[in-house]
Tab-separated table of N, CA and C in Angstrom:
chain	number	residue	atom	x	y	z
A	1	MET	N	79.679	86.051	125.073
A	1	MET	CA	80.374	86.632	123.944
A	1	MET	C	81.749	85.965	123.759
A	2	LEU	N	82.454	85.696	124.857
A	2	LEU	CA	83.752	85.033	124.764
A	2	LEU	C	83.605	83.612	124.231
A	3	HIS	N	82.547	82.960	124.623
A	3	HIS	CA	82.296	81.604	124.122
A	3	HIS	C	82.114	81.623	122.603
A	4	ASP	N	81.389	82.596	122.093
A	4	ASP	CA	81.195	82.717	120.645
A	4	ASP	C	82.516	82.966	119.921
A	5	LEU	N	83.362	83.821	120.510
A	5	LEU	CA	84.670	84.096	119.909
A	5	LEU	C	85.548	82.841	119.908
A	6	LEU	N	85.509	82.089	121.003
A	6	LEU	CA	86.290	80.859	121.078
A	6	LEU	C	85.808	79.844	120.042
A	7	THR	N	84.509	79.731	119.883
A	7	THR	CA	83.943	78.822	118.887
A	7	THR	C	84.366	79.229	117.480
A	8	ALA	N	84.328	80.524	117.206
A	8	ALA	CA	84.749	81.014	115.892
A	8	ALA	C	86.236	80.743	115.662
A	9	LEU	N	87.045	80.920	116.699
A	9	LEU	CA	88.476	80.654	116.587
A	9	LEU	C	88.738	79.178	116.315
A	10	LEU	N	88.045	78.303	117.010
A	10	LEU	CA	88.210	76.870	116.794
A	10	LEU	C	87.776	76.460	115.389
A	11	ARG	N	86.721	77.074	114.880
A	11	ARG	CA	86.271	76.809	113.519
A	11	ARG	C	87.342	77.226	112.504
A	12	GLU	N	87.954	78.373	112.739
A	12	GLU	CA	89.005	78.848	111.819
A	12	GLU	C	90.233	77.943	111.874
A	13	GLU	N	90.575	77.450	113.058
A	13	GLU	CA	91.709	76.530	113.175
A	13	GLU	C	91.440	75.236	112.414
A	14	GLU	N	90.208	74.740	112.483
A	14	GLU	CA	89.843	73.543	111.718
A	14	GLU	C	89.936	73.814	110.222
A	15	ARG	N	89.533	74.995	109.825
A	15	ARG	CA	89.597	75.370	108.402
A	15	ARG	C	91.044	75.446	107.923
A	16	VAL	N	91.919	76.025	108.744
A	16	VAL	CA	93.338	76.116	108.398
A	16	VAL	C	93.934	74.718	108.305
A	17	ASP	N	93.595	73.838	109.258
A	17	ASP	CA	94.099	72.459	109.208
A	17	ASP	C	93.642	71.748	107.947
A	18	SER	N	92.390	71.968	107.566
A	18	SER	CA	91.862	71.363	106.353
A	18	SER	C	92.613	71.855	105.118
A	19	LEU	N	92.886	73.151	105.062
A	19	LEU	CA	93.623	73.707	103.921
A	19	LEU	C	95.059	73.198	103.899
A	20	ASP	N	95.687	73.079	105.073
A	20	ASP	CA	97.047	72.532	105.137
A	20	ASP	C	97.087	71.104	104.600
A	21	LYS	N	96.082	70.314	104.939
A	21	LYS	CA	96.021	68.931	104.447
A	21	LYS	C	95.838	68.901	102.928
A	22	ARG	N	95.018	69.810	102.402
A	22	ARG	CA	94.823	69.865	100.948
A	22	ARG	C	96.113	70.248	100.239
A	23	ILE	N	96.837	71.214	100.803
A	23	ILE	CA	98.112	71.632	100.204
A	23	ILE	C	99.106	70.482	100.257
A	24	SER	N	99.191	69.804	101.389
A	24	SER	CA	100.125	68.677	101.525
A	24	SER	C	99.799	67.555	100.550
A	25	SER	N	98.516	67.259	100.380
A	25	SER	CA	98.155	66.189	99.432
A	25	SER	C	98.467	66.607	98.000
A	26	TRP	N	98.299	67.895	97.671
A	26	TRP	CA	98.645	68.360	96.325
A	26	TRP	C	100.146	68.247	96.104
A	27	VAL	N	100.932	68.635	97.119
A	27	VAL	CA	102.392	68.562	96.992
A	27	VAL	C	102.826	67.113	96.810
A	28	ASN	N	102.211	66.191	97.539
A	28	ASN	CA	102.569	64.779	97.399
A	28	ASN	C	102.216	64.235	96.026
A	29	SER	N	101.173	64.765	95.406
A	29	SER	CA	100.767	64.279	94.084
A	29	SER	C	101.517	64.973	92.949
A	30	ASN	N	102.140	66.119	93.204
A	30	ASN	CA	102.878	66.855	92.187
A	30	ASN	C	104.356	66.507	92.295
A	31	GLU	N	104.910	65.958	91.226
A	31	GLU	CA	106.295	65.495	91.259
A	31	GLU	C	107.287	66.631	91.547
A	32	MET	N	107.104	67.766	90.862
A	32	MET	CA	108.030	68.879	91.034
A	32	MET	C	107.987	69.406	92.478
A	33	ALA	N	106.806	69.619	93.002
A	33	ALA	CA	106.674	70.150	94.369
A	33	ALA	C	107.231	69.174	95.388
A	34	SER	N	107.011	67.888	95.185
A	34	SER	CA	107.534	66.917	96.155
A	34	SER	C	109.058	66.861	96.103
A	35	ARG	N	109.656	67.086	94.917
A	35	ARG	CA	111.121	67.142	94.824
A	35	ARG	C	111.674	68.366	95.547
A	36	LEU	N	110.933	69.464	95.507
A	36	LEU	CA	111.405	70.687	96.164
A	36	LEU	C	111.428	70.554	97.676
A	37	THR	N	110.547	69.727	98.234
A	37	THR	CA	110.492	69.592	99.693
A	37	THR	C	111.685	68.836	100.254
A	38	ARG	N	112.531	68.272	99.416
A	38	ARG	CA	113.728	67.579	99.900
A	38	ARG	C	114.781	68.557	100.419
A	39	ILE	N	114.665	69.813	100.041
A	39	ILE	CA	115.615	70.832	100.492
A	39	ILE	C	115.258	71.227	101.914
A	40	ASP	N	116.268	71.343	102.767
A	40	ASP	CA	116.027	71.785	104.142
A	40	ASP	C	115.365	73.157	104.133
A	41	GLY	N	114.338	73.321	104.945
A	41	GLY	CA	113.662	74.611	105.067
A	41	GLY	C	112.543	74.826	104.067
A	42	ILE	N	112.319	73.866	103.187
A	42	ILE	CA	111.240	73.973	102.198
A	42	ILE	C	110.169	72.957	102.563
A	43	GLY	N	109.018	73.465	102.953
A	43	GLY	CA	107.900	72.604	103.310
A	43	GLY	C	106.843	72.626	102.222
A	44	PRO	N	105.696	72.016	102.498
A	44	PRO	CA	104.640	71.954	101.491
A	44	PRO	C	104.113	73.326	101.055
A	45	ILE	N	103.989	74.246	101.980
A	45	ILE	CA	103.452	75.562	101.615
A	45	ILE	C	104.424	76.295	100.694
A	46	THR	N	105.706	76.290	101.038
A	46	THR	CA	106.701	76.961	100.207
A	46	THR	C	106.824	76.280	98.848
A	47	ALA	N	106.863	74.947	98.845
A	47	ALA	CA	107.000	74.225	97.571
A	47	ALA	C	105.814	74.501	96.655
A	48	SER	N	104.610	74.489	97.203
A	48	SER	CA	103.435	74.744	96.359
A	48	SER	C	103.428	76.184	95.861
A	49	ALA	N	103.863	77.112	96.695
A	49	ALA	CA	103.902	78.514	96.276
A	49	ALA	C	104.941	78.730	95.181
A	50	VAL	N	106.085	78.076	95.278
A	50	VAL	CA	107.134	78.221	94.263
A	50	VAL	C	106.662	77.642	92.932
A	51	VAL	N	106.072	76.453	92.969
A	51	VAL	CA	105.601	75.824	91.729
A	51	VAL	C	104.486	76.648	91.101
A	52	ALA	N	103.567	77.140	91.936
A	52	ALA	CA	102.445	77.918	91.404
A	52	ALA	C	102.884	79.273	90.860
A	53	THR	N	103.849	79.904	91.506
A	53	THR	CA	104.253	81.253	91.109
A	53	THR	C	105.311	81.232	90.008
A	54	ALA	N	106.359	80.459	90.207
A	54	ALA	CA	107.464	80.461	89.246
A	54	ALA	C	107.140	79.595	88.036
A	55	GLY	N	106.473	78.479	88.273
A	55	GLY	CA	106.087	77.614	87.169
A	55	GLY	C	107.257	77.079	86.390
A	56	ASN	N	107.507	77.641	85.220
A	56	ASN	CA	108.540	77.171	84.312
A	56	ASN	C	109.874	77.836	84.650
A	57	ALA	N	110.821	77.067	85.166
A	57	ALA	CA	112.117	77.619	85.563
A	57	ALA	C	113.001	77.943	84.370
A	58	SER	N	112.672	77.430	83.188
A	58	SER	CA	113.511	77.694	82.022
A	58	SER	C	113.412	79.150	81.567
A	59	VAL	N	112.486	79.910	82.155
A	59	VAL	CA	112.383	81.336	81.860
A	59	VAL	C	113.632	82.064	82.371
A	60	PHE	N	114.233	81.508	83.423
A	60	PHE	CA	115.410	82.124	84.029
A	60	PHE	C	116.664	81.458	83.495
A	61	LYS	N	117.659	82.266	83.186
A	61	LYS	CA	118.901	81.762	82.602
A	61	LYS	C	119.683	80.924	83.610
A	62	ASN	N	119.686	81.352	84.857
A	62	ASN	CA	120.424	80.639	85.896
A	62	ASN	C	119.776	80.888	87.258
A	63	GLY	N	120.340	80.273	88.278
A	63	GLY	CA	119.799	80.397	89.619
A	63	GLY	C	119.890	81.799	90.179
A	64	ARG	N	120.925	82.544	89.770
A	64	ARG	CA	121.054	83.906	90.264
A	64	ARG	C	119.917	84.783	89.736
A	65	GLN	N	119.530	84.577	88.484
A	65	GLN	CA	118.407	85.351	87.948
A	65	GLN	C	117.113	85.026	88.680
A	66	PHE	N	116.928	83.754	89.050
A	66	PHE	CA	115.745	83.376	89.821
A	66	PHE	C	115.777	84.039	91.192
A	67	ALA	N	116.950	84.033	91.842
A	67	ALA	CA	117.084	84.680	93.146
A	67	ALA	C	116.875	86.192	93.021
A	68	ALA	N	117.332	86.777	91.913
A	68	ALA	CA	117.122	88.204	91.689
A	68	ALA	C	115.648	88.498	91.469
A	69	TRP	N	114.934	87.605	90.792
A	69	TRP	CA	113.504	87.775	90.567
A	69	TRP	C	112.750	87.772	91.895
A	70	LEU	N	113.279	87.030	92.861
A	70	LEU	CA	112.672	87.004	94.188
A	70	LEU	C	113.118	88.175	95.063
A	71	GLY	N	114.160	88.882	94.649
A	71	GLY	CA	114.671	90.006	95.428
A	71	GLY	C	115.642	89.582	96.502
A	72	LEU	N	116.389	88.513	96.259
A	72	LEU	CA	117.313	87.979	97.268
A	72	LEU	C	118.782	88.179	96.918
A	73	VAL	N	119.088	89.037	95.958
A	73	VAL	CA	120.485	89.276	95.609
A	73	VAL	C	120.836	90.721	95.949
A	74	PRO	N	122.102	90.975	96.247
A	74	PRO	CA	122.481	92.350	96.573
A	74	PRO	C	122.496	93.248	95.343
A	75	ARG	N	122.167	94.504	95.568
A	75	ARG	CA	122.246	95.495	94.498
A	75	ARG	C	123.723	95.732	94.197
A	76	GLN	N	124.055	95.829	92.905
A	76	GLN	CA	125.447	96.002	92.511
A	76	GLN	C	125.695	97.441	92.077
A	77	TYR	N	126.780	97.973	92.581
A	77	TYR	CA	127.254	99.288	92.153
A	77	TYR	C	128.651	99.064	91.596
A	78	SER	N	128.887	99.493	90.379
A	78	SER	CA	130.207	99.286	89.816
A	78	SER	C	130.654	100.539	89.083
A	79	SER	N	131.959	100.787	89.196
A	79	SER	CA	132.551	101.918	88.517
A	79	SER	C	134.032	101.628	88.344
A	80	GLY	N	134.512	101.831	87.150
A	80	GLY	CA	135.933	101.634	86.902
A	80	GLY	C	136.390	100.203	87.111
A	81	GLY	N	135.521	99.254	86.875
A	81	GLY	CA	135.896	97.853	87.034
A	81	GLY	C	135.858	97.355	88.461
A	82	LYS	N	135.434	98.223	89.384
A	82	LYS	CA	135.371	97.819	90.787
A	82	LYS	C	133.909	97.626	91.167
A	83	ASN	N	133.554	96.413	91.594
A	83	ASN	CA	132.183	96.114	91.957
A	83	ASN	C	131.983	96.257	93.461
A	84	LYS	N	130.869	96.846	93.829
A	84	LYS	CA	130.482	96.928	95.238
A	84	LYS	C	129.086	96.355	95.358
A	85	LEU	N	128.892	95.534	96.361
A	85	LEU	CA	127.591	94.938	96.602
A	85	LEU	C	126.906	95.677	97.740
A	86	GLY	N	125.631	96.004	97.534
A	86	GLY	CA	124.865	96.703	98.550
A	86	GLY	C	123.908	95.763	99.261
A	87	ARG	N	122.787	96.318	99.689
A	87	ARG	CA	121.763	95.526	100.372
A	87	ARG	C	120.965	94.725	99.354
A	88	ILE	N	120.185	93.739	99.845
A	88	ILE	CA	119.347	93.000	98.909
A	88	ILE	C	118.309	93.952	98.331
A	89	THR	N	117.890	93.666	97.138
A	89	THR	CA	117.035	94.605	96.419
A	89	THR	C	115.614	94.650	96.963
A	90	LYS	N	115.117	93.547	97.502
A	90	LYS	CA	113.741	93.436	98.007
A	90	LYS	C	112.709	93.726	96.926
A	91	GLN	N	113.109	93.637	95.683
A	91	GLN	CA	112.156	93.744	94.587
A	91	GLN	C	111.802	92.330	94.178
A	92	GLY	N	110.612	92.121	93.740
A	92	GLY	CA	110.210	90.783	93.359
A	92	GLY	C	109.064	90.302	94.204
A	93	ASP	N	108.917	89.006	94.284
A	93	ASP	CA	107.793	88.394	94.961
A	93	ASP	C	108.005	88.417	96.478
A	94	ARG	N	107.278	89.256	97.170
A	94	ARG	CA	107.431	89.402	98.625
A	94	ARG	C	107.046	88.137	99.368
A	95	TYR	N	105.971	87.473	98.913
A	95	TYR	CA	105.483	86.294	99.615
A	95	TYR	C	106.492	85.151	99.546
A	96	LEU	N	107.012	84.853	98.357
A	96	LEU	CA	108.004	83.786	98.236
A	96	LEU	C	109.280	84.124	98.994
A	97	ARG	N	109.700	85.376	98.919
A	97	ARG	CA	110.896	85.795	99.650
A	97	ARG	C	110.697	85.583	101.147
A	98	MET	N	109.510	85.952	101.657
A	98	MET	CA	109.218	85.780	103.077
A	98	MET	C	109.239	84.297	103.450
A	99	LEU	N	108.625	83.443	102.627
A	99	LEU	CA	108.612	82.012	102.920
A	99	LEU	C	110.024	81.432	102.938
A	100	LEU	N	110.852	81.832	101.975
A	100	LEU	CA	112.222	81.319	101.921
A	100	LEU	C	113.047	81.788	103.118
A	101	ILE	N	112.869	83.041	103.521
A	101	ILE	CA	113.641	83.544	104.660
A	101	ILE	C	113.190	82.867	105.952
A	102	HIS	N	111.886	82.649	106.118
A	102	HIS	CA	111.423	81.936	107.312
A	102	HIS	C	111.912	80.488	107.312
A	103	GLY	N	111.919	79.865	106.143
A	103	GLY	CA	112.470	78.515	106.044
A	103	GLY	C	113.953	78.494	106.363
A	104	ALA	N	114.661	79.532	105.927
A	104	ALA	CA	116.097	79.627	106.213
A	104	ALA	C	116.335	79.794	107.707
A	105	ARG	N	115.453	80.504	108.388
A	105	ARG	CA	115.598	80.660	109.842
A	105	ARG	C	115.475	79.313	110.553
A	106	THR	N	114.603	78.435	110.062
A	106	THR	CA	114.499	77.110	110.678
A	106	THR	C	115.763	76.295	110.420
A	107	VAL	N	116.354	76.486	109.248
A	107	VAL	CA	117.596	75.781	108.943
A	107	VAL	C	118.719	76.296	109.843
A	108	LEU	N	118.742	77.583	110.134
A	108	LEU	CA	119.730	78.131	111.065
A	108	LEU	C	119.570	77.515	112.444
A	109	LEU	N	118.334	77.328	112.877
A	109	LEU	CA	118.076	76.690	114.162
A	109	LEU	C	118.572	75.247	114.147
A	110	MET	N	118.292	74.523	113.056
A	110	MET	CA	118.780	73.149	112.930
A	110	MET	C	120.307	73.118	112.949
A	111	SER	N	120.912	74.072	112.274
A	111	SER	CA	122.368	74.124	112.181
A	111	SER	C	123.003	74.378	113.543
A	112	SER	N	122.364	75.211	114.356
A	112	SER	CA	122.910	75.484	115.686
A	112	SER	C	122.871	74.237	116.558
A	113	ARG	N	122.035	73.279	116.196
A	113	ARG	CA	121.950	72.005	116.915
A	113	ARG	C	122.766	70.905	116.233
A	114	GLY	N	123.553	71.299	115.222
A	114	GLY	CA	124.437	70.353	114.549
A	114	GLY	C	123.779	69.493	113.499
A	115	ARG	N	122.607	69.898	113.020
A	115	ARG	CA	121.906	69.111	112.008
A	115	ARG	C	121.756	69.939	110.742
A	116	GLY	N	121.483	69.260	109.644
A	116	GLY	CA	121.245	69.948	108.383
A	116	GLY	C	122.348	69.696	107.390
A	117	GLN	N	121.987	69.843	106.116
A	117	GLN	CA	122.928	69.556	105.045
A	117	GLN	C	124.045	70.590	104.947
A	118	HIS	N	123.745	71.830	105.211
A	118	HIS	CA	124.718	72.905	105.006
A	118	HIS	C	125.171	73.530	106.323
A	119	SER	N	125.200	72.753	107.398
A	119	SER	CA	125.493	73.327	108.706
A	119	SER	C	126.912	73.896	108.785
A	120	ASP	N	127.882	73.268	108.114
A	120	ASP	CA	129.253	73.796	108.146
A	120	ASP	C	129.315	75.169	107.484
A	121	TRP	N	128.670	75.293	106.317
A	121	TRP	CA	128.652	76.572	105.600
A	121	TRP	C	127.944	77.634	106.435
A	122	ILE	N	126.826	77.272	107.024
A	122	ILE	CA	126.047	78.227	107.818
A	122	ILE	C	126.837	78.672	109.036
A	123	GLU	N	127.447	77.740	109.746
A	123	GLU	CA	128.177	78.102	110.966
A	123	GLU	C	129.421	78.930	110.659
A	124	SER	N	130.083	78.666	109.540
A	124	SER	CA	131.246	79.497	109.193
A	124	SER	C	130.804	80.913	108.841
A	125	LEU	N	129.668	81.049	108.174
A	125	LEU	CA	129.144	82.375	107.854
A	125	LEU	C	128.614	83.063	109.110
A	126	ARG	N	128.028	82.278	109.988
A	126	ARG	CA	127.474	82.819	111.233
A	126	ARG	C	128.558	83.398	112.140
A	127	SER	N	129.762	82.871	112.051
A	127	SER	CA	130.846	83.386	112.888
A	127	SER	C	131.284	84.779	112.449
A	128	ARG	N	130.940	85.159	111.203
A	128	ARG	CA	131.358	86.454	110.668
A	128	ARG	C	130.230	87.451	110.501
A	129	LYS	N	128.979	86.967	110.382
A	129	LYS	CA	127.847	87.837	110.042
A	129	LYS	C	126.705	87.651	111.041
A	130	PRO	N	125.828	88.653	111.146
A	130	PRO	CA	124.644	88.508	112.010
A	130	PRO	C	123.671	87.464	111.457
A	131	ASP	N	122.829	86.937	112.332
A	131	ASP	CA	121.903	85.864	111.945
A	131	ASP	C	120.957	86.263	110.824
A	132	ASN	N	120.479	87.498	110.817
A	132	ASN	CA	119.557	87.916	109.758
A	132	ASN	C	120.242	87.900	108.391
A	133	VAL	N	121.491	88.306	108.349
A	133	VAL	CA	122.246	88.292	107.097
A	133	VAL	C	122.455	86.850	106.634
A	134	VAL	N	122.760	85.967	107.586
A	134	VAL	CA	122.962	84.553	107.255
A	134	VAL	C	121.654	83.943	106.747
A	135	ALA	N	120.526	84.307	107.360
A	135	ALA	CA	119.230	83.783	106.933
A	135	ALA	C	118.930	84.191	105.491
A	136	VAL	N	119.183	85.441	105.149
A	136	VAL	CA	118.930	85.901	103.781
A	136	VAL	C	119.901	85.234	102.807
A	137	ALA	N	121.147	85.065	103.223
A	137	ALA	CA	122.128	84.396	102.360
A	137	ALA	C	121.707	82.951	102.105
A	138	TYR	N	121.221	82.270	103.140
A	138	TYR	CA	120.779	80.893	102.934
A	138	TYR	C	119.499	80.853	102.095
A	139	ALA	N	118.624	81.832	102.260
A	139	ALA	CA	117.417	81.893	101.427
A	139	ALA	C	117.794	82.052	99.957
A	140	ALA	N	118.822	82.857	99.683
A	140	ALA	CA	119.291	83.011	98.299
A	140	ALA	C	119.866	81.695	97.786
A	141	LYS	N	120.562	80.986	98.663
A	141	LYS	CA	121.105	79.673	98.299
A	141	LYS	C	119.959	78.694	98.020
A	142	GLN	N	118.907	78.747	98.848
A	142	GLN	CA	117.733	77.906	98.618
A	142	GLN	C	117.103	78.218	97.266
A	143	ALA	N	117.003	79.501	96.938
A	143	ALA	CA	116.402	79.895	95.659
A	143	ALA	C	117.189	79.310	94.495
A	144	ARG	N	118.492	79.312	94.596
A	144	ARG	CA	119.317	78.741	93.528
A	144	ARG	C	119.134	77.228	93.436
A	145	MET	N	119.015	76.568	94.602
A	145	MET	CA	118.776	75.125	94.594
A	145	MET	C	117.394	74.811	94.015
A	146	LEU	N	116.396	75.621	94.369
A	146	LEU	CA	115.052	75.435	93.823
A	146	LEU	C	115.073	75.552	92.302
A	147	TRP	N	115.764	76.575	91.795
A	147	TRP	CA	115.847	76.756	90.349
A	147	TRP	C	116.501	75.542	89.697
A	148	ALA	N	117.588	75.039	90.311
A	148	ALA	CA	118.298	73.899	89.721
A	148	ALA	C	117.391	72.676	89.636
A	149	ILE	N	116.593	72.452	90.656
A	149	ILE	CA	115.689	71.301	90.637
A	149	ILE	C	114.595	71.510	89.603
A	150	MET	N	114.014	72.717	89.580
A	150	MET	CA	112.921	72.990	88.644
A	150	MET	C	113.393	73.001	87.197
A	151	ALA	N	114.659	73.404	86.972
A	151	ALA	CA	115.195	73.455	85.614
A	151	ALA	C	115.675	72.091	85.145
A	152	GLY	N	115.627	71.100	86.032
A	152	GLY	CA	116.019	69.751	85.654
A	152	GLY	C	117.506	69.494	85.738
A	153	LYS	N	118.218	70.347	86.454
A	153	LYS	CA	119.651	70.130	86.647
A	153	LYS	C	119.805	68.981	87.644
A	154	PRO	N	120.893	68.224	87.539
A	154	PRO	CA	121.088	67.127	88.499
A	154	PRO	C	121.265	67.678	89.908
A	155	GLU	N	120.636	66.997	90.858
A	155	GLU	CA	120.719	67.440	92.243
A	155	GLU	C	122.133	67.182	92.768
A	156	PRO	N	122.724	68.178	93.461
A	156	PRO	CA	124.073	67.982	93.989
A	156	PRO	C	124.047	66.969	95.128
A	157	VAL	N	125.105	66.172	95.186
A	157	VAL	CA	125.241	65.202	96.264
A	157	VAL	C	125.902	65.910	97.427
A	158	VAL	N	125.226	65.921	98.577
A	158	VAL	CA	125.751	66.591	99.753
A	158	VAL	C	126.347	65.538	100.672
A	159	ALA	N	127.606	65.735	101.005
A	159	ALA	CA	128.285	64.748	101.866
A	159	ALA	C	128.017	65.005	103.312
């Protein structure tokens, strides 16, 4: 019985590898998805999911609206001209939000080793906030960068 379970597990692993290869080849053939993978923390699965789900970025006025659509912006409470920011809304696409946050966690790991495009920003935020908060903040930053690329805005030059 254990042998049968092991065989079934190996078959499923081969199937997952095959699907990963298909996704990677699609991302390489799609110009928009391949441009998205240039961002740290965005791999073929995330890029293909963003292109398939969001599609036309011109639907969103700016990057913040795209991040809000994903549920990565804080809820705002305002009264008398005083704004207060609460927790992230968590409304929107759960799958894309999860992929972006997991990608952001890998960028945090890279940053702790002194690598990555935004390591200075991440480490300065990390000195003040817990890692989970920093991961969500970077995921929101990724969402804004994704929108800028998809909307055809010029890519920022990172020094």
